[in-house]
Amino acid sequence: AIILGVLIQEDITAVAVGMMAAEHLVAIPLAVAALVVGTVLNDILIYGAGRAARAFPRLDRWLNHQERRPLKAWLDDQLVKTVVTTQFLPGLRFPIFGACGFFALSFGRFTIAVICVALVWAPLVFTCAYYYGLYTLDWLGLWRWPVALALVLTLIFTGQRYWKTVNQDLRAAESE
């Protein structure tokens, strides 16, 4: 169930599982292992979706257009840094990891980077959520769940707004 939750919404699932572990509803080793596996699987599936999208001729022509070659080269050169940064910015995994697949960047390098980052990201988010759940159990009671959800959603929407701003800046630079 944790792995499936990660595939649906990674950040919210990680926080919920950490808080559930604080209430002894799930074992800590099982929770962390499932979060890591789910994160790696999710990121690989996003890469695969981007790679599969190349099967559409119109999209493939757009991706292989001369104007996008610098972006592809930069992304390939900065692949590990991009994977690390993206994992910690909610809402950006799908477009960026999908782009890695669109541009057919090295699957091996991508997967190794994703595994290494997941081994840090999942336990870190879990630990933060665990201690949040532990310390707010008496203080906020049931209200700790909507407060945690509001915090995660704020981070996700902030990341998505940032991505939209970056895309608008890139489009403006391309049109100049």
Short mmCIF file of N, CA and C in Angstrom, two decimals:
data_model
loop_
_atom_site.label_atom_id
_atom_site.label_comp_id
_atom_site.label_asym_id
_atom_site.label_seq_id
_atom_site.Cartn_x
_atom_site.Cartn_y
_atom_site.Cartn_z
N ALA A 1 0.83 -1.20 0.00
CA ALA A 1 0.00 0.00 0.00
C ALA A 1 0.87 1.26 0.00
N ILE A 2 1.99 1.23 0.70
CA ILE A 2 2.87 2.40 0.74
C ILE A 2 3.46 2.64 -0.64
N ILE A 3 3.92 1.59 -1.29
CA ILE A 3 4.50 1.73 -2.63
C ILE A 3 3.46 2.29 -3.59
N LEU A 4 2.26 1.78 -3.55
CA LEU A 4 1.19 2.29 -4.40
C LEU A 4 0.91 3.76 -4.09
N GLY A 5 0.89 4.11 -2.81
CA GLY A 5 0.70 5.51 -2.42
C GLY A 5 1.78 6.41 -2.97
N VAL A 6 3.02 5.94 -2.94
CA VAL A 6 4.13 6.72 -3.48
C VAL A 6 3.93 6.94 -4.98
N LEU A 7 3.43 5.93 -5.68
CA LEU A 7 3.20 6.06 -7.11
C LEU A 7 2.11 7.09 -7.41
N ILE A 8 1.17 7.25 -6.50
CA ILE A 8 0.08 8.20 -6.70
C ILE A 8 0.53 9.61 -6.32
N GLN A 9 1.08 9.79 -5.13
CA GLN A 9 1.57 11.11 -4.68
C GLN A 9 2.68 10.87 -3.65
N GLU A 10 3.89 11.00 -4.11
CA GLU A 10 5.07 10.65 -3.34
C GLU A 10 5.22 11.44 -2.04
N ASP A 11 5.12 12.75 -2.11
CA ASP A 11 5.38 13.59 -0.95
C ASP A 11 4.35 13.39 0.16
N ILE A 12 3.10 13.39 -0.22
CA ILE A 12 2.03 13.22 0.78
C ILE A 12 2.13 11.84 1.43
N THR A 13 2.42 10.82 0.63
CA THR A 13 2.55 9.47 1.18
C THR A 13 3.70 9.39 2.17
N ALA A 14 4.84 9.98 1.83
CA ALA A 14 6.00 9.94 2.73
C ALA A 14 5.68 10.59 4.07
N VAL A 15 5.01 11.72 4.02
CA VAL A 15 4.65 12.41 5.27
C VAL A 15 3.63 11.59 6.05
N ALA A 16 2.62 11.07 5.38
CA ALA A 16 1.59 10.29 6.05
C ALA A 16 2.18 9.03 6.70
N VAL A 17 3.08 8.37 6.01
CA VAL A 17 3.69 7.14 6.55
C VAL A 17 4.55 7.47 7.77
N GLY A 18 5.29 8.56 7.71
CA GLY A 18 6.09 8.97 8.88
C GLY A 18 5.21 9.26 10.08
N MET A 19 4.11 9.95 9.85
CA MET A 19 3.19 10.25 10.95
C MET A 19 2.50 8.98 11.47
N MET A 20 2.18 8.06 10.56
CA MET A 20 1.58 6.80 10.98
C MET A 20 2.56 5.98 11.82
N ALA A 21 3.83 6.02 11.47
CA ALA A 21 4.84 5.30 12.25
C ALA A 21 4.96 5.90 13.66
N ALA A 22 4.79 7.21 13.77
CA ALA A 22 4.83 7.85 15.08
C ALA A 22 3.69 7.36 15.97
N GLU A 23 2.60 6.93 15.35
CA GLU A 23 1.45 6.41 16.10
C GLU A 23 1.51 4.88 16.20
N HIS A 24 2.62 4.29 15.78
CA HIS A 24 2.84 2.84 15.81
C HIS A 24 1.85 2.08 14.94
N LEU A 25 1.43 2.69 13.84
CA LEU A 25 0.51 2.03 12.91
C LEU A 25 1.25 1.26 11.82
N VAL A 26 2.53 1.55 11.67
CA VAL A 26 3.36 0.85 10.68
C VAL A 26 4.78 0.76 11.26
N ALA A 27 5.44 -0.35 10.99
CA ALA A 27 6.81 -0.54 11.49
C ALA A 27 7.78 0.36 10.73
N ILE A 28 8.69 0.96 11.45
CA ILE A 28 9.63 1.91 10.85
C ILE A 28 10.47 1.29 9.73
N PRO A 29 11.11 0.12 9.93
CA PRO A 29 11.92 -0.44 8.82
C PRO A 29 11.10 -0.73 7.56
N LEU A 30 9.90 -1.26 7.76
CA LEU A 30 9.02 -1.55 6.62
C LEU A 30 8.63 -0.26 5.91
N ALA A 31 8.30 0.75 6.68
CA ALA A 31 7.88 2.04 6.11
C ALA A 31 9.00 2.66 5.28
N VAL A 32 10.19 2.73 5.83
CA VAL A 32 11.31 3.35 5.12
C VAL A 32 11.67 2.55 3.87
N ALA A 33 11.72 1.23 3.98
CA ALA A 33 12.05 0.40 2.82
C ALA A 33 11.00 0.58 1.72
N ALA A 34 9.73 0.58 2.08
CA ALA A 34 8.66 0.75 1.08
C ALA A 34 8.74 2.13 0.44
N LEU A 35 9.07 3.16 1.22
CA LEU A 35 9.21 4.51 0.66
C LEU A 35 10.36 4.58 -0.34
N VAL A 36 11.48 3.95 -0.01
CA VAL A 36 12.64 3.95 -0.92
C VAL A 36 12.29 3.21 -2.21
N VAL A 37 11.73 2.02 -2.09
CA VAL A 37 11.37 1.23 -3.27
C VAL A 37 10.33 1.98 -4.11
N GLY A 38 9.32 2.53 -3.47
CA GLY A 38 8.29 3.27 -4.19
C GLY A 38 8.85 4.49 -4.89
N THR A 39 9.76 5.20 -4.24
CA THR A 39 10.36 6.39 -4.83
C THR A 39 11.17 6.03 -6.07
N VAL A 40 11.99 5.00 -5.97
CA VAL A 40 12.80 4.57 -7.12
C VAL A 40 11.89 4.13 -8.26
N LEU A 41 10.92 3.31 -7.94
CA LEU A 41 9.99 2.81 -8.96
C LEU A 41 9.23 3.97 -9.62
N ASN A 42 8.74 4.89 -8.82
CA ASN A 42 8.02 6.05 -9.34
C ASN A 42 8.88 6.86 -10.30
N ASP A 43 10.10 7.15 -9.90
CA ASP A 43 10.98 7.97 -10.74
C ASP A 43 11.34 7.26 -12.04
N ILE A 44 11.54 5.96 -11.97
CA ILE A 44 11.84 5.19 -13.18
C ILE A 44 10.62 5.16 -14.10
N LEU A 45 9.43 5.04 -13.53
CA LEU A 45 8.22 5.05 -14.35
C LEU A 45 8.01 6.41 -15.03
N ILE A 46 8.34 7.48 -14.33
CA ILE A 46 8.22 8.82 -14.93
C ILE A 46 9.21 8.94 -16.10
N TYR A 47 10.43 8.49 -15.89
CA TYR A 47 11.43 8.49 -16.97
C TYR A 47 10.90 7.67 -18.15
N GLY A 48 10.34 6.50 -17.84
CA GLY A 48 9.81 5.63 -18.89
C GLY A 48 8.65 6.27 -19.65
N ALA A 49 7.81 7.01 -18.94
CA ALA A 49 6.70 7.72 -19.62
C ALA A 49 7.26 8.75 -20.59
N GLY A 50 8.29 9.45 -20.17
CA GLY A 50 8.91 10.42 -21.06
C GLY A 50 9.54 9.74 -22.27
N ARG A 51 10.17 8.63 -22.03
CA ARG A 51 10.80 7.88 -23.13
C ARG A 51 9.75 7.35 -24.10
N ALA A 52 8.63 6.86 -23.55
CA ALA A 52 7.56 6.33 -24.39
C ALA A 52 6.91 7.43 -25.23
N ALA A 53 6.92 8.64 -24.72
CA ALA A 53 6.30 9.75 -25.46
C ALA A 53 7.04 10.05 -26.76
N ARG A 54 8.27 9.60 -26.87
CA ARG A 54 9.03 9.79 -28.10
C ARG A 54 8.42 9.02 -29.27
N ALA A 55 7.55 8.08 -28.96
CA ALA A 55 6.92 7.28 -30.02
C ALA A 55 5.97 8.12 -30.87
N PHE A 56 5.58 9.28 -30.38
CA PHE A 56 4.70 10.17 -31.14
C PHE A 56 5.55 11.03 -32.06
N PRO A 57 5.42 10.86 -33.37
CA PRO A 57 6.31 11.55 -34.33
C PRO A 57 6.35 13.08 -34.16
N ARG A 58 5.21 13.67 -33.93
CA ARG A 58 5.17 15.13 -33.80
C ARG A 58 5.97 15.59 -32.58
N LEU A 59 5.80 14.89 -31.47
CA LEU A 59 6.53 15.22 -30.25
C LEU A 59 8.02 14.94 -30.43
N ASP A 60 8.34 13.85 -31.10
CA ASP A 60 9.74 13.51 -31.35
C ASP A 60 10.42 14.59 -32.19
N ARG A 61 9.72 15.10 -33.21
CA ARG A 61 10.29 16.19 -34.04
C ARG A 61 10.51 17.44 -33.20
N TRP A 62 9.55 17.73 -32.32
CA TRP A 62 9.69 18.91 -31.47
C TRP A 62 10.88 18.76 -30.52
N LEU A 63 11.02 17.56 -29.95
CA LEU A 63 12.12 17.32 -29.01
C LEU A 63 13.48 17.37 -29.69
N ASN A 64 13.54 16.86 -30.89
CA ASN A 64 14.82 16.81 -31.59
C ASN A 64 15.11 18.06 -32.41
N HIS A 65 14.30 19.06 -32.24
CA HIS A 65 14.53 20.32 -32.96
C HIS A 65 15.84 20.94 -32.48
N GLN A 66 16.49 21.62 -33.37
CA GLN A 66 17.80 22.22 -33.08
C GLN A 66 17.76 23.16 -31.88
N GLU A 67 16.64 23.82 -31.65
CA GLU A 67 16.53 24.74 -30.52
C GLU A 67 16.61 24.04 -29.18
N ARG A 68 16.25 22.75 -29.11
CA ARG A 68 16.27 22.03 -27.85
C ARG A 68 17.56 21.28 -27.58
N ARG A 69 18.44 21.27 -28.54
CA ARG A 69 19.71 20.55 -28.35
C ARG A 69 20.54 21.11 -27.20
N PRO A 70 20.60 22.45 -27.02
CA PRO A 70 21.35 22.95 -25.86
C PRO A 70 20.74 22.50 -24.53
N LEU A 71 19.41 22.46 -24.45
CA LEU A 71 18.76 22.00 -23.22
C LEU A 71 19.08 20.53 -22.97
N LYS A 72 19.02 19.73 -24.02
CA LYS A 72 19.34 18.31 -23.88
C LYS A 72 20.79 18.13 -23.44
N ALA A 73 21.71 18.87 -24.06
CA ALA A 73 23.12 18.77 -23.70
C ALA A 73 23.35 19.19 -22.25
N TRP A 74 22.70 20.28 -21.85
CA TRP A 74 22.86 20.76 -20.48
C TRP A 74 22.31 19.74 -19.49
N LEU A 75 21.12 19.22 -19.78
CA LEU A 75 20.49 18.24 -18.90
C LEU A 75 21.33 16.97 -18.80
N ASP A 76 21.89 16.54 -19.91
CA ASP A 76 22.75 15.36 -19.91
C ASP A 76 24.01 15.61 -19.08
N ASP A 77 24.58 16.80 -19.23
CA ASP A 77 25.79 17.16 -18.48
C ASP A 77 25.51 17.28 -16.99
N GLN A 78 24.33 17.76 -16.64
CA GLN A 78 23.97 18.02 -15.25
C GLN A 78 23.00 16.98 -14.68
N LEU A 79 22.97 15.79 -15.26
CA LEU A 79 21.96 14.80 -14.91
C LEU A 79 21.93 14.48 -13.42
N VAL A 80 23.05 14.18 -12.83
CA VAL A 80 23.08 13.81 -11.42
C VAL A 80 22.65 14.98 -10.54
N LYS A 81 23.17 16.17 -10.81
CA LYS A 81 22.78 17.35 -10.04
C LYS A 81 21.29 17.62 -10.20
N THR A 82 20.78 17.43 -11.39
CA THR A 82 19.36 17.67 -11.65
C THR A 82 18.49 16.69 -10.89
N VAL A 83 18.87 15.42 -10.88
CA VAL A 83 18.10 14.41 -10.14
C VAL A 83 18.11 14.73 -8.65
N VAL A 84 19.25 15.08 -8.12
CA VAL A 84 19.36 15.40 -6.69
C VAL A 84 18.49 16.61 -6.35
N THR A 85 18.62 17.67 -7.12
CA THR A 85 17.86 18.89 -6.85
C THR A 85 16.37 18.66 -7.01
N THR A 86 15.98 17.97 -8.05
CA THR A 86 14.56 17.76 -8.35
C THR A 86 13.88 16.93 -7.27
N GLN A 87 14.57 15.97 -6.73
CA GLN A 87 13.97 15.11 -5.70
C GLN A 87 13.53 15.92 -4.49
N PHE A 88 14.23 17.00 -4.22
CA PHE A 88 13.92 17.79 -3.03
C PHE A 88 13.01 18.99 -3.33
N LEU A 89 12.53 19.11 -4.55
CA LEU A 89 11.61 20.19 -4.91
C LEU A 89 10.27 19.58 -5.32
N PRO A 90 9.31 19.59 -4.40
CA PRO A 90 8.02 18.97 -4.69
C PRO A 90 7.36 19.55 -5.94
N GLY A 91 6.75 18.68 -6.71
CA GLY A 91 6.02 19.11 -7.90
C GLY A 91 6.86 19.19 -9.16
N LEU A 92 8.15 18.96 -9.07
CA LEU A 92 9.01 19.09 -10.24
C LEU A 92 9.47 17.75 -10.82
N ARG A 93 9.25 16.67 -10.09
CA ARG A 93 9.74 15.37 -10.56
C ARG A 93 9.16 14.98 -11.91
N PHE A 94 7.85 15.09 -12.06
CA PHE A 94 7.24 14.62 -13.30
C PHE A 94 7.77 15.36 -14.52
N PRO A 95 7.77 16.69 -14.54
CA PRO A 95 8.26 17.35 -15.76
C PRO A 95 9.76 17.13 -16.00
N ILE A 96 10.55 17.14 -14.96
CA ILE A 96 12.00 17.04 -15.17
C ILE A 96 12.43 15.60 -15.44
N PHE A 97 11.93 14.65 -14.66
CA PHE A 97 12.30 13.25 -14.92
C PHE A 97 11.69 12.78 -16.24
N GLY A 98 10.50 13.29 -16.57
CA GLY A 98 9.92 13.00 -17.87
C GLY A 98 10.79 13.54 -18.99
N ALA A 99 11.34 14.73 -18.80
CA ALA A 99 12.24 15.32 -19.80
C ALA A 99 13.50 14.47 -19.97
N CYS A 100 13.98 13.90 -18.87
CA CYS A 100 15.15 13.01 -18.98
C CYS A 100 14.83 11.84 -19.90
N GLY A 101 13.63 11.30 -19.79
CA GLY A 101 13.21 10.22 -20.68
C GLY A 101 12.97 10.72 -22.09
N PHE A 102 12.31 11.89 -22.25
CA PHE A 102 12.07 12.48 -23.57
C PHE A 102 13.37 12.60 -24.35
N PHE A 103 14.40 13.10 -23.67
CA PHE A 103 15.67 13.34 -24.34
C PHE A 103 16.54 12.09 -24.41
N ALA A 104 16.02 10.97 -23.94
CA ALA A 104 16.72 9.68 -23.99
C ALA A 104 18.09 9.76 -23.33
N LEU A 105 18.13 10.41 -22.15
CA LEU A 105 19.39 10.47 -21.42
C LEU A 105 19.71 9.09 -20.88
N SER A 106 20.92 8.88 -20.47
CA SER A 106 21.38 7.57 -20.02
C SER A 106 20.49 7.02 -18.90
N PHE A 107 19.82 5.91 -19.20
CA PHE A 107 18.96 5.28 -18.20
C PHE A 107 19.78 4.78 -17.02
N GLY A 108 20.95 4.25 -17.29
CA GLY A 108 21.82 3.74 -16.21
C GLY A 108 22.23 4.84 -15.25
N ARG A 109 22.72 5.96 -15.79
CA ARG A 109 23.11 7.09 -14.93
C ARG A 109 21.91 7.63 -14.17
N PHE A 110 20.78 7.73 -14.86
CA PHE A 110 19.56 8.23 -14.22
C PHE A 110 19.17 7.32 -13.06
N THR A 111 19.15 6.02 -13.30
CA THR A 111 18.72 5.06 -12.27
C THR A 111 19.66 5.06 -11.07
N ILE A 112 20.95 5.09 -11.31
CA ILE A 112 21.90 5.12 -10.20
C ILE A 112 21.70 6.39 -9.37
N ALA A 113 21.52 7.52 -10.04
CA ALA A 113 21.29 8.78 -9.32
C ALA A 113 19.99 8.71 -8.52
N VAL A 114 18.94 8.17 -9.11
CA VAL A 114 17.65 8.07 -8.43
C VAL A 114 17.76 7.18 -7.19
N ILE A 115 18.45 6.06 -7.31
CA ILE A 115 18.60 5.15 -6.17
C ILE A 115 19.36 5.84 -5.04
N CYS A 116 20.46 6.48 -5.38
CA CYS A 116 21.26 7.17 -4.35
C CYS A 116 20.46 8.27 -3.66
N VAL A 117 19.73 9.04 -4.44
CA VAL A 117 18.94 10.13 -3.86
C VAL A 117 17.79 9.57 -3.02
N ALA A 118 17.14 8.52 -3.50
CA ALA A 118 16.02 7.93 -2.74
C ALA A 118 16.49 7.39 -1.39
N LEU A 119 17.71 6.89 -1.35
CA LEU A 119 18.26 6.37 -0.09
C LEU A 119 18.48 7.48 0.94
N VAL A 120 18.55 8.72 0.48
CA VAL A 120 18.67 9.86 1.39
C VAL A 120 17.31 10.52 1.59
N TRP A 121 16.60 10.77 0.48
CA TRP A 121 15.34 11.53 0.52
C TRP A 121 14.27 10.84 1.36
N ALA A 122 14.00 9.58 1.08
CA ALA A 122 12.91 8.87 1.76
C ALA A 122 13.13 8.81 3.27
N PRO A 123 14.31 8.39 3.76
CA PRO A 123 14.50 8.39 5.21
C PRO A 123 14.46 9.79 5.83
N LEU A 124 14.92 10.79 5.09
CA LEU A 124 14.91 12.15 5.62
C LEU A 124 13.48 12.67 5.78
N VAL A 125 12.67 12.54 4.75
CA VAL A 125 11.28 13.00 4.83
C VAL A 125 10.51 12.18 5.86
N PHE A 126 10.75 10.88 5.87
CA PHE A 126 10.11 10.01 6.85
C PHE A 126 10.45 10.46 8.27
N THR A 127 11.73 10.71 8.52
CA THR A 127 12.17 11.12 9.86
C THR A 127 11.54 12.43 10.29
N CYS A 128 11.52 13.40 9.38
CA CYS A 128 10.89 14.69 9.69
C CYS A 128 9.41 14.50 10.02
N ALA A 129 8.72 13.71 9.22
CA ALA A 129 7.29 13.47 9.44
C ALA A 129 7.06 12.66 10.71
N TYR A 130 7.95 11.73 10.97
CA TYR A 130 7.85 10.91 12.18
C TYR A 130 7.92 11.80 13.42
N TYR A 131 8.93 12.64 13.47
CA TYR A 131 9.08 13.50 14.65
C TYR A 131 7.99 14.57 14.71
N TYR A 132 7.55 15.05 13.57
CA TYR A 132 6.41 15.97 13.55
C TYR A 132 5.20 15.27 14.17
N GLY A 133 4.91 14.05 13.73
CA GLY A 133 3.78 13.29 14.26
C GLY A 133 3.93 12.99 15.73
N LEU A 134 5.15 12.65 16.14
CA LEU A 134 5.42 12.32 17.53
C LEU A 134 5.21 13.53 18.44
N TYR A 135 5.74 14.68 18.05
CA TYR A 135 5.68 15.86 18.90
C TYR A 135 4.36 16.60 18.83
N THR A 136 3.59 16.40 17.79
CA THR A 136 2.31 17.12 17.68
C THR A 136 1.12 16.25 18.07
N LEU A 137 1.37 15.00 18.42
CA LEU A 137 0.29 14.09 18.78
C LEU A 137 -0.55 14.67 19.92
N ASP A 138 0.09 15.09 21.00
CA ASP A 138 -0.64 15.66 22.14
C ASP A 138 -1.01 17.12 21.91
N TRP A 139 -0.14 17.84 21.24
CA TRP A 139 -0.33 19.27 21.06
C TRP A 139 -1.46 19.62 20.11
N LEU A 140 -1.47 18.99 18.92
CA LEU A 140 -2.49 19.29 17.92
C LEU A 140 -3.57 18.22 17.81
N GLY A 141 -3.31 17.04 18.30
CA GLY A 141 -4.28 15.96 18.19
C GLY A 141 -4.55 15.62 16.73
N LEU A 142 -5.81 15.46 16.40
CA LEU A 142 -6.17 15.13 15.01
C LEU A 142 -5.88 16.27 14.05
N TRP A 143 -5.75 17.48 14.55
CA TRP A 143 -5.46 18.63 13.68
C TRP A 143 -4.08 18.55 13.04
N ARG A 144 -3.21 17.70 13.56
CA ARG A 144 -1.85 17.60 12.97
C ARG A 144 -1.91 17.07 11.54
N TRP A 145 -2.95 16.27 11.21
CA TRP A 145 -3.07 15.73 9.85
C TRP A 145 -3.40 16.82 8.84
N PRO A 146 -4.43 17.64 9.06
CA PRO A 146 -4.69 18.70 8.07
C PRO A 146 -3.57 19.74 8.02
N VAL A 147 -2.92 19.99 9.16
CA VAL A 147 -1.80 20.95 9.15
C VAL A 147 -0.66 20.39 8.29
N ALA A 148 -0.34 19.11 8.46
CA ALA A 148 0.72 18.49 7.66
C ALA A 148 0.35 18.49 6.18
N LEU A 149 -0.90 18.17 5.87
CA LEU A 149 -1.36 18.16 4.48
C LEU A 149 -1.24 19.56 3.87
N ALA A 150 -1.63 20.57 4.63
CA ALA A 150 -1.53 21.95 4.14
C ALA A 150 -0.08 22.33 3.87
N LEU A 151 0.83 21.92 4.74
CA LEU A 151 2.24 22.23 4.53
C LEU A 151 2.79 21.55 3.28
N VAL A 152 2.47 20.29 3.10
CA VAL A 152 2.95 19.55 1.92
C VAL A 152 2.36 20.13 0.64
N LEU A 153 1.06 20.41 0.65
CA LEU A 153 0.44 20.99 -0.54
C LEU A 153 1.02 22.36 -0.87
N THR A 154 1.33 23.13 0.15
CA THR A 154 1.97 24.44 -0.09
C THR A 154 3.31 24.25 -0.77
N LEU A 155 4.10 23.29 -0.32
CA LEU A 155 5.39 23.02 -0.95
C LEU A 155 5.23 22.55 -2.39
N ILE A 156 4.25 21.70 -2.62
CA ILE A 156 4.02 21.18 -3.97
C ILE A 156 3.62 22.31 -4.92
N PHE A 157 2.66 23.13 -4.50
CA PHE A 157 2.20 24.22 -5.36
C PHE A 157 3.28 25.27 -5.58
N THR A 158 4.10 25.50 -4.56
CA THR A 158 5.22 26.43 -4.72
C THR A 158 6.20 25.91 -5.75
N GLY A 159 6.51 24.61 -5.70
CA GLY A 159 7.40 24.01 -6.69
C GLY A 159 6.83 24.08 -8.09
N GLN A 160 5.54 23.84 -8.22
CA GLN A 160 4.92 23.91 -9.54
C GLN A 160 4.91 25.33 -10.08
N ARG A 161 4.66 26.30 -9.23
CA ARG A 161 4.70 27.71 -9.68
C ARG A 161 6.11 28.09 -10.12
N TYR A 162 7.09 27.60 -9.37
CA TYR A 162 8.48 27.88 -9.74
C TYR A 162 8.78 27.30 -11.12
N TRP A 163 8.32 26.06 -11.36
CA TRP A 163 8.55 25.41 -12.65
C TRP A 163 7.89 26.19 -13.77
N LYS A 164 6.67 26.67 -13.54
CA LYS A 164 5.98 27.46 -14.56
C LYS A 164 6.74 28.75 -14.85
N THR A 165 7.27 29.38 -13.83
CA THR A 165 8.05 30.61 -14.01
C THR A 165 9.31 30.33 -14.83
N VAL A 166 9.98 29.23 -14.52
CA VAL A 166 11.19 28.85 -15.27
C VAL A 166 10.83 28.60 -16.73
N ASN A 167 9.73 27.89 -16.98
CA ASN A 167 9.31 27.62 -18.36
C ASN A 167 8.97 28.90 -19.10
N GLN A 168 8.29 29.84 -18.44
CA GLN A 168 7.95 31.09 -19.08
C GLN A 168 9.22 31.88 -19.43
N ASP A 169 10.21 31.85 -18.53
CA ASP A 169 11.48 32.53 -18.80
C ASP A 169 12.20 31.88 -19.97
N LEU A 170 12.15 30.54 -20.04
CA LEU A 170 12.80 29.84 -21.16
C LEU A 170 12.11 30.17 -22.48
N ARG A 171 10.78 30.21 -22.46
CA ARG A 171 10.05 30.54 -23.69
C ARG A 171 10.34 31.98 -24.13
N ALA A 172 10.42 32.88 -23.17
CA ALA A 172 10.73 34.28 -23.50
C ALA A 172 12.12 34.39 -24.09
N ALA A 173 13.07 33.63 -23.54
CA ALA A 173 14.44 33.65 -24.06
C ALA A 173 14.51 33.05 -25.46
N GLU A 174 13.70 31.99 -25.71
CA GLU A 174 13.69 31.37 -27.04
C GLU A 174 13.11 32.31 -28.10
N SER A 175 12.12 33.10 -27.71
CA SER A 175 11.47 33.97 -28.69
C SER A 175 12.28 35.22 -29.00
N GLU A 176 13.27 35.52 -28.17
CA GLU A 176 14.10 36.72 -28.42
C GLU A 176 15.15 36.48 -29.47
#
